[in-house]
């Protein structure tokens, strides 16, 4: 199975900051990666799919990029509603695998 | 409005079985692959499995930790997805979500999720 190593596992940031979260795939997954946001007690919500495509309705402060097997989610101008846990998910091959998650907390 | 509503969760003893359901509405259910994802208390997300649509022979695929114990089925006439779980262990305790898999730009992603149903495995 493809392993998705997500870092950091947690971070503290202030409103207005720019934060970067990374997922490293254990092998080539092309562009088959999505990012999800989850708030406590809620279902996850897709932010980005196919590495860099913003899901409809998601603010443009969220962006996704990739360099070979390293995938990055960047949140610019962090807003209060962005404090949550973020997960990557590879859909290139089965079994699908999530990263371990990154909890973004308020500094 | 797309809605996914899970049901069937509850307390079950180790070694027991349970069937979860997910009722879909607001879209043409038969046109989509459907997945189950779970989350143990305080832990991350884990993909459980997928069932493809009729055109793809309703093929099922499973995560490593559930293969051989869980099976996924669907009834397109009822807009319903099912997760049949057997030989349950305490490690299966989790909130189970159903999710719709949409296909765009050559990749699948989960664009709608249910609220989840809690399965607790305990003696």
Coordinates of C-alpha atoms in Angstrom, one line a residue:
Chain A
X1 CA 0.0 0.0 0.0
X2 CA 1.1 3.6 -0.7
X3 CA 2.0 5.4 2.5
X4 CA 1.2 9.0 2.9
X5 CA 3.4 10.8 5.4
X6 CA 1.8 14.0 6.5
X7 CA 3.7 16.8 8.4
X8 CA 3.5 18.4 10.8
X9 CA 1.1 16.6 12.9
X10 CA 0.1 19.9 14.5
X11 CA 0.9 23.5 14.3
X12 CA 0.0 26.8 16.0
X13 CA -0.7 29.8 13.9
X14 CA -2.4 33.2 14.2
X15 CA -5.2 34.7 12.2
X16 CA -3.6 36.2 9.1
X17 CA -0.7 33.8 9.0
X18 CA 0.2 31.5 6.0
X19 CA 0.5 27.9 6.9
X20 CA 1.9 25.0 4.9
X21 CA 1.0 21.3 5.3
X22 CA 2.9 18.6 3.4
X23 CA 2.1 15.0 2.4
X24 CA 4.8 12.8 1.0
X25 CA 3.8 9.7 -1.0
X26 CA 5.8 6.6 -0.7
X27 CA 5.6 6.2 -4.5
X28 CA 4.4 8.1 -7.6
X29 CA 0.7 8.9 -7.4
X30 CA 0.6 11.4 -10.3
X31 CA -2.0 14.0 -9.4
X32 CA -4.4 11.8 -7.6
X33 CA -4.4 13.6 -4.3
X34 CA -7.1 15.5 -2.4
X35 CA -7.1 17.6 0.7
X36 CA -9.9 17.5 3.3
X37 CA -10.7 19.7 6.3
X38 CA -12.4 18.3 9.3
X39 CA -13.8 20.2 12.3
X40 CA -14.6 18.5 15.6
X41 CA -17.7 16.3 15.5
X42 CA -18.2 16.9 11.8
X43 CA -17.7 15.0 8.6
X44 CA -14.7 15.9 6.5
X45 CA -15.1 18.4 3.7
X46 CA -13.1 18.4 0.4
X47 CA -11.0 21.5 -0.2
X48 CA -8.8 20.5 -3.2
X49 CA -8.7 17.5 -5.6
X50 CA -6.4 16.4 -8.4
X51 CA -3.5 18.1 -6.4
X52 CA -4.5 21.7 -7.1
X53 CA -8.1 22.0 -8.2
X54 CA -10.2 24.1 -5.7
X55 CA -13.6 22.5 -5.0
X56 CA -16.5 24.8 -5.8
X57 CA -17.3 27.1 -2.9
X58 CA -13.9 26.8 -1.2
X59 CA -12.1 30.1 -0.6
X60 CA -9.2 30.9 -2.8
X61 CA -6.9 31.3 0.2
X62 CA -6.5 27.5 0.0
X63 CA -4.1 26.2 -2.6
X64 CA -2.4 22.9 -3.5
X65 CA 0.8 22.2 -5.3
X66 CA 3.1 19.2 -5.9
X67 CA 6.7 18.4 -6.6
X68 CA 7.1 14.8 -7.6
X69 CA 5.9 12.9 -4.6
X70 CA 5.6 15.8 -2.2
X71 CA 2.2 17.5 -2.0
X72 CA 1.5 20.8 -0.3
X73 CA -1.6 22.5 1.0
X74 CA -1.1 26.2 1.7
X75 CA -3.6 28.3 3.6
X76 CA -3.0 32.0 3.1
X77 CA -4.4 34.7 5.4
X78 CA -5.6 32.1 8.0
X79 CA -9.1 32.8 9.1
X80 CA -10.8 31.8 12.4
X81 CA -12.9 29.2 10.6
X82 CA -9.8 27.5 9.3
X83 CA -8.7 26.1 12.6
X84 CA -9.4 22.4 12.0
X85 CA -7.6 19.2 11.2
X86 CA -6.5 18.6 7.6
X87 CA -6.0 15.3 5.8
X88 CA -4.6 14.3 2.5
X89 CA -5.9 11.3 0.6
X90 CA -4.3 9.5 -2.4
X91 CA -6.6 7.9 -4.9
X92 CA -4.0 6.6 -7.3
X93 CA -4.1 3.0 -6.2
X94 CA -5.9 0.7 -3.8
X95 CA -6.1 0.7 -0.9
X96 CA -6.8 4.4 -0.7
X97 CA -4.7 5.9 2.0
X98 CA -5.0 9.0 4.1
X99 CA -2.2 11.0 5.7
X100 CA -2.1 11.1 9.5
X101 CA -3.6 14.5 9.7
X102 CA -2.5 18.0 10.7
X103 CA -4.3 19.9 13.5
X104 CA -4.1 23.6 13.0
X105 CA -4.6 25.4 16.3
X106 CA -4.8 29.0 17.3
X107 CA -1.6 30.6 18.6
Chain B
X1 CA -29.7 18.9 -2.2
X2 CA -27.4 15.9 -1.9
X3 CA -27.9 14.0 1.4
X4 CA -26.3 10.9 2.8
X5 CA -27.7 9.5 6.0
X6 CA -26.0 6.6 7.8
X7 CA -27.8 4.3 10.2
X8 CA -27.3 1.0 12.0
X9 CA -24.5 1.8 14.4
X10 CA -24.6 0.7 18.0
X11 CA -22.9 -1.4 20.6
X12 CA -21.8 -4.9 19.5
X13 CA -19.8 -7.6 21.3
X14 CA -16.4 -8.7 20.0
X15 CA -16.8 -11.4 17.4
X16 CA -20.2 -10.0 16.5
X17 CA -21.7 -8.7 13.3
X18 CA -23.5 -5.5 12.2
X19 CA -24.9 -4.0 9.1
X20 CA -24.7 -0.3 8.4
X21 CA -26.9 1.5 5.9
X22 CA -26.5 4.7 4.0
X23 CA -29.5 6.3 2.4
X24 CA -28.8 8.7 -0.5
X25 CA -31.0 11.4 -1.9
X26 CA -30.7 14.5 -4.1
X27 CA -28.7 12.8 -6.9
X28 CA -28.7 9.8 -9.2
X29 CA -27.3 7.3 -6.9
X30 CA -26.6 4.6 -9.5
X31 CA -24.2 7.0 -11.4
X32 CA -21.7 7.1 -8.6
X33 CA -19.1 5.0 -6.9
X34 CA -19.7 5.0 -3.1
X35 CA -17.3 4.6 -0.3
X36 CA -17.1 3.9 3.4
X37 CA -14.5 5.8 5.6
X38 CA -14.1 5.3 9.4
X39 CA -12.6 7.2 12.2
X40 CA -11.7 5.7 15.5
X41 CA -12.2 8.0 18.6
X42 CA -9.5 10.6 18.6
X43 CA -7.7 9.2 15.6
X44 CA -7.4 9.9 11.9
X45 CA -9.4 8.9 8.9
X46 CA -9.2 5.4 7.5
X47 CA -10.6 4.2 4.1
X48 CA -12.8 1.1 4.5
X49 CA -13.8 0.3 1.0
X50 CA -15.6 1.2 -2.3
X51 CA -18.3 -0.2 -4.5
X52 CA -18.3 0.8 -8.1
X53 CA -21.4 1.3 -10.2
X54 CA -23.3 -1.2 -12.3
X55 CA -21.4 -0.3 -15.5
X56 CA -18.3 -1.4 -13.6
X57 CA -19.9 -4.6 -12.4
X58 CA -20.4 -3.4 -8.9
X59 CA -16.8 -4.2 -8.2
X60 CA -15.8 -3.9 -4.5
X61 CA -12.4 -2.9 -3.0
X62 CA -11.4 -2.9 0.6
X63 CA -8.9 -1.6 3.0
X64 CA -6.2 -3.9 4.4
X65 CA -7.6 -4.1 7.9
X66 CA -11.1 -5.0 6.9
X67 CA -10.5 -7.3 3.9
X68 CA -12.2 -10.6 4.4
X69 CA -14.4 -9.4 7.3
X70 CA -16.3 -6.5 5.8
X71 CA -18.3 -6.4 2.6
X72 CA -20.0 -3.6 0.8
X73 CA -23.2 -3.8 -1.3
X74 CA -25.7 -1.4 -2.8
X75 CA -29.3 -1.4 -3.9
X76 CA -29.7 1.2 -6.6
X77 CA -33.5 0.8 -6.5
X78 CA -33.5 1.9 -2.9
X79 CA -30.7 4.5 -3.3
X80 CA -28.9 2.7 -0.5
X81 CA -25.4 1.6 0.4
X82 CA -24.6 -1.1 2.9
X83 CA -21.6 -2.2 5.0
X84 CA -21.7 -5.7 6.3
X85 CA -19.3 -6.2 9.1
X86 CA -18.4 -9.5 10.8
X87 CA -15.8 -10.8 13.3
X88 CA -15.7 -7.4 14.8
X89 CA -12.9 -6.5 17.2
X90 CA -12.4 -3.5 19.5
X91 CA -10.2 -2.0 16.8
X92 CA -13.3 -1.6 14.7
X93 CA -14.8 0.9 17.1
X94 CA -15.2 4.1 15.1
X95 CA -17.6 6.5 13.4
X96 CA -18.4 5.2 10.0
X97 CA -19.0 7.6 7.2
X98 CA -20.4 7.0 3.8
X99 CA -19.1 9.2 1.0
X100 CA -19.9 9.9 -2.6
X101 CA -17.0 9.5 -4.9
X102 CA -17.1 12.0 -7.8
X103 CA -14.8 11.7 -10.9
X104 CA -13.2 14.8 -12.4
X105 CA -10.0 15.4 -14.2
X106 CA -9.1 11.7 -14.1
X107 CA -9.3 11.3 -10.3
X108 CA -11.9 10.4 -7.7
X109 CA -12.6 12.5 -4.6
X110 CA -15.3 12.5 -1.9
X111 CA -17.5 15.5 -2.5
X112 CA -20.3 14.6 -0.1
X113 CA -20.2 12.8 3.2
X114 CA -22.8 11.6 5.6
X115 CA -22.8 12.6 9.3
X116 CA -21.6 9.2 10.3
X117 CA -22.8 6.4 12.6
X118 CA -20.9 5.2 15.7
X119 CA -20.0 1.6 16.0
X120 CA -18.8 0.5 19.5
X121 CA -17.3 -3.0 19.9
X122 CA -17.1 -3.9 23.5
X123 CA -18.0 -6.7 25.9

